Amino acid sequence: MPDAARPPRHVLILGGTTEARRLAAALAPEPAGAPEPAPAPECALRVTTSLAGRVAAPRLPAGEVRIGGFGGPEGLARWLREHAVDALIDATHPFADTISHNAALAAATAHVPLLAVRRPGWVPGPGDAWHQVTSLDEAAAALPALGTRIFLTTGRMGLSHFAHLTGLWFLVRSVDAPEPPHPPRMEVLLDRGPFTVEGERALLRAHRIDVLVTKDSGAAATAAKLTAAREAGVPVVVVRRPPVPDGVPVVEEPEAAAEWLRGLFSAAGSH
Ligand code: NAP
Protein backbone atom coordinates (compact mmCIF):
# COMPACT_ATOMS: atom_id res chain seq x y z
CA MET A 1 0.00 0.00 0.00
CA PRO A 2 1.28 3.52 -0.75
CA ASP A 3 2.54 5.42 2.32
CA ALA A 4 0.20 8.44 2.62
CA ALA A 5 2.66 10.45 4.75
CA ARG A 6 5.45 10.41 2.16
CA PRO A 7 5.33 12.74 -0.88
CA PRO A 8 5.04 10.76 -4.11
CA ARG A 9 8.31 9.68 -5.70
CA HIS A 10 8.85 11.57 -8.91
CA VAL A 11 9.94 9.56 -11.95
CA LEU A 12 10.99 11.38 -15.13
CA ILE A 13 10.80 9.27 -18.28
CA LEU A 14 12.63 10.57 -21.34
CA GLY A 15 10.22 9.31 -23.96
CA GLY A 16 9.19 9.33 -27.60
CA THR A 17 8.98 5.53 -27.91
CA THR A 18 6.48 2.71 -27.45
CA GLU A 19 8.51 1.48 -24.47
CA ALA A 20 8.27 4.88 -22.76
CA ARG A 21 4.48 4.92 -23.24
CA ARG A 22 4.18 1.38 -21.89
CA LEU A 23 6.23 2.28 -18.84
CA ALA A 24 4.23 5.46 -18.18
CA ALA A 25 0.98 3.51 -18.52
CA ALA A 26 2.20 0.94 -16.03
CA LEU A 27 3.46 3.47 -13.49
CA ALA A 28 1.06 6.39 -13.73
CA PRO A 29 -1.50 6.58 -10.91
CA GLU A 30 -4.37 5.83 -13.27
CA PRO A 31 -2.92 3.59 -15.97
CA ALA A 32 -4.42 4.41 -19.38
CA GLY A 33 -4.97 0.91 -20.69
CA ALA A 34 -1.50 -0.60 -21.00
CA PRO A 35 -1.86 -3.95 -22.77
CA GLU A 36 0.34 -5.76 -20.23
CA PRO A 37 0.78 -3.51 -17.21
CA ALA A 38 4.08 -3.95 -15.39
CA PRO A 39 3.96 -4.25 -11.61
CA ALA A 40 4.29 -0.68 -10.34
CA PRO A 41 6.27 0.13 -7.20
CA GLU A 42 4.04 0.19 -4.13
CA CYS A 43 4.89 3.74 -3.04
CA ALA A 44 2.89 6.64 -4.50
CA LEU A 45 4.37 7.83 -7.78
CA ARG A 46 4.31 11.00 -9.80
CA VAL A 47 5.21 10.16 -13.40
CA THR A 48 6.30 12.75 -15.95
CA THR A 49 7.23 11.91 -19.53
CA SER A 50 9.39 14.30 -21.51
CA LEU A 51 8.99 14.56 -25.29
CA ALA A 52 11.34 16.44 -27.60
CA GLY A 53 8.50 18.06 -29.56
CA ARG A 54 9.67 16.79 -32.98
CA VAL A 55 6.32 15.27 -33.99
CA ALA A 56 3.39 17.62 -34.63
CA ALA A 57 0.76 15.34 -33.04
CA PRO A 58 2.59 12.95 -30.71
CA ARG A 59 0.96 9.92 -29.13
CA LEU A 60 0.60 11.12 -25.54
CA PRO A 61 1.53 8.84 -22.64
CA ALA A 62 -0.35 8.42 -19.36
CA GLY A 63 0.66 10.68 -16.48
CA GLU A 64 2.12 14.18 -16.80
CA VAL A 65 3.81 15.31 -20.00
CA ARG A 66 6.30 18.08 -20.71
CA ILE A 67 7.43 18.94 -24.23
CA GLY A 68 10.64 20.49 -25.56
CA GLY A 69 14.39 20.42 -24.96
CA PHE A 70 15.88 21.12 -21.52
CA GLY A 71 18.83 23.17 -22.76
CA GLY A 72 21.64 20.60 -22.70
CA PRO A 73 22.83 18.49 -19.77
CA GLU A 74 22.95 21.54 -17.45
CA GLY A 75 19.30 22.34 -18.23
CA LEU A 76 18.27 18.75 -17.61
CA ALA A 77 20.21 18.63 -14.32
CA ARG A 78 18.46 21.84 -13.26
CA TRP A 79 15.06 20.37 -14.19
CA LEU A 80 15.80 17.24 -12.15
CA ARG A 81 16.63 19.34 -9.09
CA GLU A 82 13.82 21.89 -9.46
CA HIS A 83 11.20 19.18 -9.91
CA ALA A 84 12.60 16.93 -7.16
CA VAL A 85 13.04 13.95 -9.48
CA ASP A 86 13.85 10.72 -7.61
CA ALA A 87 14.65 8.54 -10.64
CA LEU A 88 15.36 9.15 -14.31
CA ILE A 89 14.49 6.61 -17.00
CA ASP A 90 16.02 7.09 -20.45
CA ALA A 91 13.47 5.32 -22.63
CA THR A 92 14.34 7.30 -25.75
CA HIS A 93 14.87 5.79 -29.19
CA PRO A 94 18.15 3.82 -29.55
CA PHE A 95 19.35 6.48 -32.03
CA ALA A 96 18.58 9.48 -29.82
CA ASP A 97 22.22 9.66 -28.84
CA THR A 98 22.52 13.26 -27.63
CA ILE A 99 19.71 13.15 -25.10
CA SER A 100 21.05 9.82 -23.74
CA HIS A 101 24.48 11.38 -23.14
CA ASN A 102 22.83 14.45 -21.64
CA ALA A 103 20.84 12.17 -19.33
CA ALA A 104 24.00 10.41 -18.13
CA LEU A 105 25.74 13.73 -17.38
CA ALA A 106 22.70 15.34 -15.77
CA ALA A 107 21.92 12.32 -13.59
CA ALA A 108 25.50 12.28 -12.32
CA THR A 109 25.44 16.03 -11.61
CA ALA A 110 22.08 15.99 -9.86
CA HIS A 111 22.76 12.65 -8.08
CA VAL A 112 19.63 11.03 -9.53
CA PRO A 113 19.64 7.28 -10.27
CA LEU A 114 19.42 6.59 -14.03
CA LEU A 115 18.33 3.53 -15.99
CA ALA A 116 18.17 3.13 -19.78
CA VAL A 117 15.47 1.05 -21.51
CA ARG A 118 16.63 -0.25 -24.88
CA ARG A 119 14.69 -2.76 -26.90
CA PRO A 120 16.96 -5.44 -28.41
CA GLY A 121 18.36 -4.79 -31.88
CA TRP A 122 17.38 -6.81 -34.95
CA VAL A 123 19.46 -9.83 -35.92
CA PRO A 124 19.88 -10.98 -39.56
CA GLY A 125 18.49 -14.45 -40.35
CA PRO A 126 18.83 -16.90 -43.24
CA GLY A 127 18.00 -15.21 -46.55
CA ASP A 128 18.73 -11.68 -45.32
CA ALA A 129 21.14 -9.60 -47.44
CA TRP A 130 22.21 -6.98 -44.89
CA HIS A 131 24.90 -4.37 -45.31
CA GLN A 132 25.65 -3.08 -41.82
CA VAL A 133 27.01 0.46 -41.54
CA THR A 134 27.68 2.78 -38.61
CA SER A 135 26.26 6.08 -39.87
CA LEU A 136 23.83 7.64 -42.34
CA ASP A 137 26.82 8.91 -44.36
CA GLU A 138 28.11 5.34 -44.70
CA ALA A 139 24.61 4.21 -45.69
CA ALA A 140 24.51 6.88 -48.41
CA ALA A 141 27.96 5.86 -49.66
CA ALA A 142 26.86 2.21 -49.96
CA LEU A 143 23.72 2.91 -52.02
CA PRO A 144 24.95 3.55 -55.60
CA ALA A 145 26.55 0.09 -55.73
CA LEU A 146 23.36 -1.62 -54.50
CA GLY A 147 20.46 -0.17 -56.49
CA THR A 148 18.61 2.83 -57.86
CA ARG A 149 15.15 2.78 -56.24
CA ILE A 150 15.60 3.22 -52.51
CA PHE A 151 13.07 2.83 -49.70
CA LEU A 152 14.41 5.15 -46.98
CA THR A 153 12.96 4.60 -43.51
CA THR A 154 15.58 6.34 -41.38
CA GLY A 155 13.40 9.36 -40.52
CA ARG A 156 13.02 12.83 -41.97
CA MET A 157 15.74 14.36 -39.77
CA GLY A 158 18.62 12.60 -41.54
CA LEU A 159 17.57 13.22 -45.16
CA SER A 160 20.35 15.75 -45.78
CA HIS A 161 22.87 12.85 -45.74
CA PHE A 162 21.26 11.53 -48.95
CA ALA A 163 20.69 14.90 -50.67
CA HIS A 164 23.72 14.59 -52.98
CA LEU A 165 22.51 11.30 -54.50
CA THR A 166 20.96 12.88 -57.59
CA GLY A 167 21.05 9.67 -59.66
CA LEU A 168 18.90 7.63 -57.26
CA TRP A 169 15.13 7.69 -56.63
CA PHE A 170 13.85 7.58 -53.04
CA LEU A 171 10.62 6.55 -51.38
CA VAL A 172 10.84 8.37 -48.04
CA ARG A 173 8.54 7.28 -45.23
CA SER A 174 8.20 9.60 -42.25
CA VAL A 175 5.67 10.71 -39.64
CA ASP A 176 5.81 14.40 -40.59
CA ALA A 177 6.72 15.99 -43.92
CA PRO A 178 10.48 16.38 -44.50
CA GLU A 179 12.11 19.72 -45.15
CA PRO A 180 15.08 20.44 -47.43
CA PRO A 181 17.83 19.54 -47.91
CA HIS A 182 16.69 16.19 -49.23
CA PRO A 183 17.32 14.06 -52.35
CA PRO A 184 15.95 15.77 -55.48
CA ARG A 185 14.16 12.67 -56.76
CA MET A 186 11.86 11.43 -54.03
CA GLU A 187 8.30 10.60 -53.12
CA VAL A 188 7.16 11.09 -49.53
CA LEU A 189 4.86 8.69 -47.74
CA LEU A 190 3.50 10.14 -44.49
CA ASP A 191 2.78 7.23 -42.16
CA ARG A 192 3.74 5.72 -38.83
CA GLY A 193 3.81 2.12 -37.65
CA PRO A 194 2.82 -0.47 -36.85
CA PHE A 195 3.19 -1.81 -40.40
CA THR A 196 2.19 -5.25 -41.74
CA VAL A 197 4.28 -7.61 -43.88
CA GLU A 198 1.48 -7.56 -46.46
CA GLY A 199 1.56 -3.76 -46.60
CA GLU A 200 5.35 -3.63 -46.84
CA ARG A 201 5.35 -6.28 -49.57
CA ALA A 202 2.86 -4.20 -51.59
CA LEU A 203 4.97 -1.05 -51.14
CA LEU A 204 8.16 -2.75 -52.34
CA ARG A 205 6.34 -4.10 -55.38
CA ALA A 206 4.39 -0.94 -56.27
CA HIS A 207 7.50 1.25 -56.18
CA ARG A 208 9.90 -1.36 -57.66
CA ILE A 209 12.20 -0.90 -54.65
CA ASP A 210 15.64 -2.48 -55.02
CA VAL A 211 17.26 -1.34 -51.72
CA LEU A 212 15.85 -0.73 -48.23
CA VAL A 213 17.62 1.56 -45.75
CA THR A 214 16.78 1.31 -42.06
CA LYS A 215 18.18 2.10 -38.65
CA ASP A 216 18.47 -0.88 -36.30
CA SER A 217 15.54 0.36 -34.24
CA GLY A 218 14.72 -3.17 -33.13
CA ALA A 219 11.02 -2.40 -32.85
CA ALA A 220 8.43 -5.09 -33.55
CA ALA A 221 6.12 -2.40 -34.97
CA THR A 222 8.50 -1.68 -37.86
CA ALA A 223 10.15 -5.10 -38.40
CA ALA A 224 7.72 -6.16 -41.17
CA LYS A 225 9.79 -4.32 -43.80
CA LEU A 226 12.72 -6.66 -43.08
CA THR A 227 10.58 -9.72 -43.72
CA ALA A 228 9.21 -8.21 -46.93
CA ALA A 229 12.74 -7.32 -48.11
CA ARG A 230 14.00 -10.84 -47.37
CA GLU A 231 11.13 -12.41 -49.35
CA ALA A 232 11.72 -10.09 -52.31
CA GLY A 233 15.51 -10.54 -52.28
CA VAL A 234 15.94 -6.81 -51.65
CA PRO A 235 19.24 -5.89 -49.94
CA VAL A 236 18.98 -3.92 -46.70
CA VAL A 237 21.40 -1.25 -45.50
CA VAL A 238 21.17 -1.37 -41.69
CA VAL A 239 22.58 1.50 -39.66
CA ARG A 240 23.96 0.12 -36.38
CA ARG A 241 23.01 1.81 -33.11
CA PRO A 242 25.27 4.01 -31.07
CA PRO A 243 26.24 2.48 -27.70
CA VAL A 244 24.48 3.42 -24.46
CA PRO A 245 26.70 5.85 -22.48
CA ASP A 246 29.29 4.14 -20.27
CA GLY A 247 28.20 3.12 -16.81
CA VAL A 248 24.44 3.45 -17.42
CA PRO A 249 22.55 0.26 -16.48
CA VAL A 250 20.30 -1.03 -19.27
CA VAL A 251 17.15 -3.17 -19.38
CA GLU A 252 15.28 -4.29 -22.49
CA GLU A 253 11.67 -4.08 -21.35
CA PRO A 254 9.48 -1.51 -19.53
CA GLU A 255 8.50 -4.27 -17.06
CA ALA A 256 12.16 -4.58 -15.99
CA ALA A 257 12.35 -0.80 -15.53
CA ALA A 258 9.29 -0.91 -13.23
CA GLU A 259 11.02 -3.68 -11.29
CA TRP A 260 14.20 -1.57 -11.02
CA LEU A 261 12.14 1.34 -9.63
CA ARG A 262 10.46 -0.97 -7.15
CA GLY A 263 13.89 -2.11 -5.91
CA LEU A 264 15.21 1.45 -5.82
CA PHE A 265 12.31 2.88 -3.85
CA SER A 266 11.97 -0.02 -1.45
CA ALA A 267 15.72 0.16 -0.69
CA ALA A 268 15.51 3.96 -0.21
CA GLY A 269 12.33 3.61 1.89
CA SER A 270 13.97 1.17 4.29
CA HIS A 271 16.63 3.71 5.41
P1 NAP B 1 18.74 13.61 -29.90
O1 NAP B 1 19.42 13.91 -31.18
O2 NAP B 1 19.35 12.62 -28.99
O3 NAP B 1 18.52 14.92 -29.04
C1 NAP B 1 18.68 16.24 -29.57
C2 NAP B 1 18.10 17.21 -28.57
O4 NAP B 1 16.67 17.09 -28.53
C3 NAP B 1 18.53 16.97 -27.14
O5 NAP B 1 19.79 17.57 -26.88
C4 NAP B 1 17.40 17.58 -26.35
O6 NAP B 1 17.49 18.99 -26.34
C5 NAP B 1 16.18 17.24 -27.20
N1 NAP B 1 15.53 16.00 -26.80
C6 NAP B 1 15.68 14.76 -27.34
N2 NAP B 1 14.85 13.89 -26.75
C7 NAP B 1 14.18 14.59 -25.80
C8 NAP B 1 13.17 14.25 -24.86
N3 NAP B 1 12.65 13.00 -24.78
N4 NAP B 1 12.70 15.23 -24.05
C9 NAP B 1 13.18 16.51 -24.13
N5 NAP B 1 14.13 16.87 -25.01
C10 NAP B 1 14.62 15.93 -25.83
O7 NAP B 1 17.22 13.19 -30.16
P2 NAP B 1 16.50 12.79 -31.54
O8 NAP B 1 17.20 11.63 -32.15
O9 NAP B 1 16.24 14.01 -32.33
O10 NAP B 1 15.10 12.24 -30.96
C11 NAP B 1 14.16 13.14 -30.42
C12 NAP B 1 13.02 12.36 -29.80
O11 NAP B 1 12.40 11.54 -30.78
C13 NAP B 1 13.44 11.44 -28.66
O12 NAP B 1 12.49 11.60 -27.64
C14 NAP B 1 13.39 10.05 -29.26
O13 NAP B 1 13.01 9.07 -28.31
C15 NAP B 1 12.34 10.21 -30.35
N6 NAP B 1 12.60 9.36 -31.53
C16 NAP B 1 13.81 9.42 -32.17
C17 NAP B 1 14.05 8.60 -33.26
C18 NAP B 1 15.39 8.59 -33.97
O14 NAP B 1 15.54 7.84 -34.93
N7 NAP B 1 16.38 9.36 -33.52
C19 NAP B 1 13.04 7.75 -33.71
C20 NAP B 1 11.81 7.72 -33.05
C21 NAP B 1 11.59 8.54 -31.94
P3 NAP B 1 18.15 19.79 -25.13
O15 NAP B 1 19.63 19.57 -25.26
O16 NAP B 1 17.72 21.19 -25.34
O17 NAP B 1 17.60 19.19 -23.85
Coordinates of C-alpha atoms and ligand atoms in Angstrom, one line a residue:
M1 CA 0.0 0.0 0.0
P2 CA 1.3 3.5 -0.7
D3 CA 2.5 5.4 2.3
A4 CA 0.2 8.4 2.6
A5 CA 2.7 10.5 4.8
R6 CA 5.5 10.4 2.2
P7 CA 5.3 12.7 -0.9
P8 CA 5.0 10.8 -4.1
R9 CA 8.3 9.7 -5.7
H10 CA 8.8 11.6 -8.9
V11 CA 9.9 9.6 -11.9
L12 CA 11.0 11.4 -15.1
I13 CA 10.8 9.3 -18.3
L14 CA 12.6 10.6 -21.3
G15 CA 10.2 9.3 -24.0
G16 CA 9.2 9.3 -27.6
T17 CA 9.0 5.5 -27.9
T18 CA 6.5 2.7 -27.4
E19 CA 8.5 1.5 -24.5
A20 CA 8.3 4.9 -22.8
R21 CA 4.5 4.9 -23.2
R22 CA 4.2 1.4 -21.9
L23 CA 6.2 2.3 -18.8
A24 CA 4.2 5.5 -18.2
A25 CA 1.0 3.5 -18.5
A26 CA 2.2 0.9 -16.0
L27 CA 3.5 3.5 -13.5
A28 CA 1.1 6.4 -13.7
P29 CA -1.5 6.6 -10.9
E30 CA -4.4 5.8 -13.3
P31 CA -2.9 3.6 -16.0
A32 CA -4.4 4.4 -19.4
G33 CA -5.0 0.9 -20.7
A34 CA -1.5 -0.6 -21.0
P35 CA -1.9 -3.9 -22.8
E36 CA 0.3 -5.8 -20.2
P37 CA 0.8 -3.5 -17.2
A38 CA 4.1 -4.0 -15.4
P39 CA 4.0 -4.2 -11.6
A40 CA 4.3 -0.7 -10.3
P41 CA 6.3 0.1 -7.2
E42 CA 4.0 0.2 -4.1
C43 CA 4.9 3.7 -3.0
A44 CA 2.9 6.6 -4.5
L45 CA 4.4 7.8 -7.8
R46 CA 4.3 11.0 -9.8
V47 CA 5.2 10.2 -13.4
T48 CA 6.3 12.7 -15.9
T49 CA 7.2 11.9 -19.5
S50 CA 9.4 14.3 -21.5
L51 CA 9.0 14.6 -25.3
A52 CA 11.3 16.4 -27.6
G53 CA 8.5 18.1 -29.6
R54 CA 9.7 16.8 -33.0
V55 CA 6.3 15.3 -34.0
A56 CA 3.4 17.6 -34.6
A57 CA 0.8 15.3 -33.0
P58 CA 2.6 12.9 -30.7
R59 CA 1.0 9.9 -29.1
L60 CA 0.6 11.1 -25.5
P61 CA 1.5 8.8 -22.6
A62 CA -0.3 8.4 -19.4
G63 CA 0.7 10.7 -16.5
E64 CA 2.1 14.2 -16.8
V65 CA 3.8 15.3 -20.0
R66 CA 6.3 18.1 -20.7
I67 CA 7.4 18.9 -24.2
G68 CA 10.6 20.5 -25.6
G69 CA 14.4 20.4 -25.0
F70 CA 15.9 21.1 -21.5
G71 CA 18.8 23.2 -22.8
G72 CA 21.6 20.6 -22.7
P73 CA 22.8 18.5 -19.8
E74 CA 22.9 21.5 -17.5
G75 CA 19.3 22.3 -18.2
L76 CA 18.3 18.8 -17.6
A77 CA 20.2 18.6 -14.3
R78 CA 18.5 21.8 -13.3
W79 CA 15.1 20.4 -14.2
L80 CA 15.8 17.2 -12.1
R81 CA 16.6 19.3 -9.1
E82 CA 13.8 21.9 -9.5
H83 CA 11.2 19.2 -9.9
A84 CA 12.6 16.9 -7.2
V85 CA 13.0 13.9 -9.5
D86 CA 13.8 10.7 -7.6
A87 CA 14.6 8.5 -10.6
L88 CA 15.4 9.1 -14.3
I89 CA 14.5 6.6 -17.0
D90 CA 16.0 7.1 -20.4
A91 CA 13.5 5.3 -22.6
T92 CA 14.3 7.3 -25.8
H93 CA 14.9 5.8 -29.2
P94 CA 18.1 3.8 -29.5
F95 CA 19.4 6.5 -32.0
A96 CA 18.6 9.5 -29.8
D97 CA 22.2 9.7 -28.8
T98 CA 22.5 13.3 -27.6
I99 CA 19.7 13.1 -25.1
S100 CA 21.1 9.8 -23.7
H101 CA 24.5 11.4 -23.1
N102 CA 22.8 14.5 -21.6
A103 CA 20.8 12.2 -19.3
A104 CA 24.0 10.4 -18.1
L105 CA 25.7 13.7 -17.4
A106 CA 22.7 15.3 -15.8
A107 CA 21.9 12.3 -13.6
A108 CA 25.5 12.3 -12.3
T109 CA 25.4 16.0 -11.6
A110 CA 22.1 16.0 -9.9
H111 CA 22.8 12.6 -8.1
V112 CA 19.6 11.0 -9.5
P113 CA 19.6 7.3 -10.3
L114 CA 19.4 6.6 -14.0
L115 CA 18.3 3.5 -16.0
A116 CA 18.2 3.1 -19.8
V117 CA 15.5 1.1 -21.5
R118 CA 16.6 -0.3 -24.9
R119 CA 14.7 -2.8 -26.9
P120 CA 17.0 -5.4 -28.4
G121 CA 18.4 -4.8 -31.9
W122 CA 17.4 -6.8 -34.9
V123 CA 19.5 -9.8 -35.9
P124 CA 19.9 -11.0 -39.6
G125 CA 18.5 -14.4 -40.3
P126 CA 18.8 -16.9 -43.2
G127 CA 18.0 -15.2 -46.5
D128 CA 18.7 -11.7 -45.3
A129 CA 21.1 -9.6 -47.4
W130 CA 22.2 -7.0 -44.9
H131 CA 24.9 -4.4 -45.3
Q132 CA 25.7 -3.1 -41.8
V133 CA 27.0 0.5 -41.5
T134 CA 27.7 2.8 -38.6
S135 CA 26.3 6.1 -39.9
L136 CA 23.8 7.6 -42.3
D137 CA 26.8 8.9 -44.4
E138 CA 28.1 5.3 -44.7
A139 CA 24.6 4.2 -45.7
A140 CA 24.5 6.9 -48.4
A141 CA 28.0 5.9 -49.7
A142 CA 26.9 2.2 -50.0
L143 CA 23.7 2.9 -52.0
P144 CA 25.0 3.6 -55.6
A145 CA 26.5 0.1 -55.7
L146 CA 23.4 -1.6 -54.5
G147 CA 20.5 -0.2 -56.5
T148 CA 18.6 2.8 -57.9
R149 CA 15.1 2.8 -56.2
I150 CA 15.6 3.2 -52.5
F151 CA 13.1 2.8 -49.7
L152 CA 14.4 5.2 -47.0
T153 CA 13.0 4.6 -43.5
T154 CA 15.6 6.3 -41.4
G155 CA 13.4 9.4 -40.5
R156 CA 13.0 12.8 -42.0
M157 CA 15.7 14.4 -39.8
G158 CA 18.6 12.6 -41.5
L159 CA 17.6 13.2 -45.2
S160 CA 20.4 15.7 -45.8
H161 CA 22.9 12.9 -45.7
F162 CA 21.3 11.5 -49.0
A163 CA 20.7 14.9 -50.7
H164 CA 23.7 14.6 -53.0
L165 CA 22.5 11.3 -54.5
T166 CA 21.0 12.9 -57.6
G167 CA 21.0 9.7 -59.7
L168 CA 18.9 7.6 -57.3
W169 CA 15.1 7.7 -56.6
F170 CA 13.9 7.6 -53.0
L171 CA 10.6 6.5 -51.4
V172 CA 10.8 8.4 -48.0
R173 CA 8.5 7.3 -45.2
S174 CA 8.2 9.6 -42.2
V175 CA 5.7 10.7 -39.6
D176 CA 5.8 14.4 -40.6
A177 CA 6.7 16.0 -43.9
P178 CA 10.5 16.4 -44.5
E179 CA 12.1 19.7 -45.1
P180 CA 15.1 20.4 -47.4
P181 CA 17.8 19.5 -47.9
H182 CA 16.7 16.2 -49.2
P183 CA 17.3 14.1 -52.3
P184 CA 16.0 15.8 -55.5
R185 CA 14.2 12.7 -56.8
M186 CA 11.9 11.4 -54.0
E187 CA 8.3 10.6 -53.1
V188 CA 7.2 11.1 -49.5
L189 CA 4.9 8.7 -47.7
L190 CA 3.5 10.1 -44.5
D191 CA 2.8 7.2 -42.2
R192 CA 3.7 5.7 -38.8
G193 CA 3.8 2.1 -37.7
P194 CA 2.8 -0.5 -36.9
F195 CA 3.2 -1.8 -40.4
T196 CA 2.2 -5.3 -41.7
V197 CA 4.3 -7.6 -43.9
E198 CA 1.5 -7.6 -46.5
G199 CA 1.6 -3.8 -46.6
E200 CA 5.3 -3.6 -46.8
R201 CA 5.3 -6.3 -49.6
A202 CA 2.9 -4.2 -51.6
L203 CA 5.0 -1.1 -51.1
L204 CA 8.2 -2.7 -52.3
R205 CA 6.3 -4.1 -55.4
A206 CA 4.4 -0.9 -56.3
H207 CA 7.5 1.3 -56.2
R208 CA 9.9 -1.4 -57.7
I209 CA 12.2 -0.9 -54.7
D210 CA 15.6 -2.5 -55.0
V211 CA 17.3 -1.3 -51.7
L212 CA 15.8 -0.7 -48.2
V213 CA 17.6 1.6 -45.8
T214 CA 16.8 1.3 -42.1
K215 CA 18.2 2.1 -38.6
D216 CA 18.5 -0.9 -36.3
S217 CA 15.5 0.4 -34.2
G218 CA 14.7 -3.2 -33.1
A219 CA 11.0 -2.4 -32.8
A220 CA 8.4 -5.1 -33.6
A221 CA 6.1 -2.4 -35.0
T222 CA 8.5 -1.7 -37.9
A223 CA 10.1 -5.1 -38.4
A224 CA 7.7 -6.2 -41.2
K225 CA 9.8 -4.3 -43.8
L226 CA 12.7 -6.7 -43.1
T227 CA 10.6 -9.7 -43.7
A228 CA 9.2 -8.2 -46.9
A229 CA 12.7 -7.3 -48.1
R230 CA 14.0 -10.8 -47.4
E231 CA 11.1 -12.4 -49.3
A232 CA 11.7 -10.1 -52.3
G233 CA 15.5 -10.5 -52.3
V234 CA 15.9 -6.8 -51.6
P235 CA 19.2 -5.9 -49.9
V236 CA 19.0 -3.9 -46.7
V237 CA 21.4 -1.3 -45.5
V238 CA 21.2 -1.4 -41.7
V239 CA 22.6 1.5 -39.7
R240 CA 24.0 0.1 -36.4
R241 CA 23.0 1.8 -33.1
P242 CA 25.3 4.0 -31.1
P243 CA 26.2 2.5 -27.7
V244 CA 24.5 3.4 -24.5
P245 CA 26.7 5.8 -22.5
D246 CA 29.3 4.1 -20.3
G247 CA 28.2 3.1 -16.8
V248 CA 24.4 3.5 -17.4
P249 CA 22.6 0.3 -16.5
V250 CA 20.3 -1.0 -19.3
V251 CA 17.2 -3.2 -19.4
E252 CA 15.3 -4.3 -22.5
E253 CA 11.7 -4.1 -21.4
P254 CA 9.5 -1.5 -19.5
E255 CA 8.5 -4.3 -17.1
A256 CA 12.2 -4.6 -16.0
A257 CA 12.4 -0.8 -15.5
A258 CA 9.3 -0.9 -13.2
E259 CA 11.0 -3.7 -11.3
W260 CA 14.2 -1.6 -11.0
L261 CA 12.1 1.3 -9.6
R262 CA 10.5 -1.0 -7.2
G263 CA 13.9 -2.1 -5.9
L264 CA 15.2 1.5 -5.8
F265 CA 12.3 2.9 -3.8
S266 CA 12.0 0.0 -1.5
A267 CA 15.7 0.2 -0.7
A268 CA 15.5 4.0 -0.2
G269 CA 12.3 3.6 1.9
S270 CA 14.0 1.2 4.3
H271 CA 16.6 3.7 5.4
Ligands
NAP1 P1 18.7 13.6 -29.9 O1 19.4 13.9 -31.2 O2 19.4 12.6 -29.0 O3 18.5 14.9 -29.0 C1 18.7 16.2 -29.6 C2 18.1 17.2 -28.6 O4 16.7 17.1 -28.5 C3 18.5 17.0 -27.1 O5 19.8 17.6 -26.9 C4 17.4 17.6 -26.3 O6 17.5 19.0 -26.3 C5 16.2 17.2 -27.2 N1 15.5 16.0 -26.8 C6 15.7 14.8 -27.3 N2 14.8 13.9 -26.7 C7 14.2 14.6 -25.8 C8 13.2 14.3 -24.9 N3 12.7 13.0 -24.8 N4 12.7 15.2 -24.0 C9 13.2 16.5 -24.1 N5 14.1 16.9 -25.0 C10 14.6 15.9 -25.8 O7 17.2 13.2 -30.2 P2 16.5 12.8 -31.5 O8 17.2 11.6 -32.1 O9 16.2 14.0 -32.3 O10 15.1 12.2 -31.0 C11 14.2 13.1 -30.4 C12 13.0 12.4 -29.8 O11 12.4 11.5 -30.8 C13 13.4 11.4 -28.7 O12 12.5 11.6 -27.6 C14 13.4 10.1 -29.3 O13 13.0 9.1 -28.3 C15 12.3 10.2 -30.4 N6 12.6 9.4 -31.5 C16 13.8 9.4 -32.2 C17 14.1 8.6 -33.3 C18 15.4 8.6 -34.0 O14 15.5 7.8 -34.9 N7 16.4 9.4 -33.5 C19 13.0 7.7 -33.7 C20 11.8 7.7 -33.0 C21 11.6 8.5 -31.9 P3 18.2 19.8 -25.1 O15 19.6 19.6 -25.3 O16 17.7 21.2 -25.3 O17 17.6 19.2 -23.9

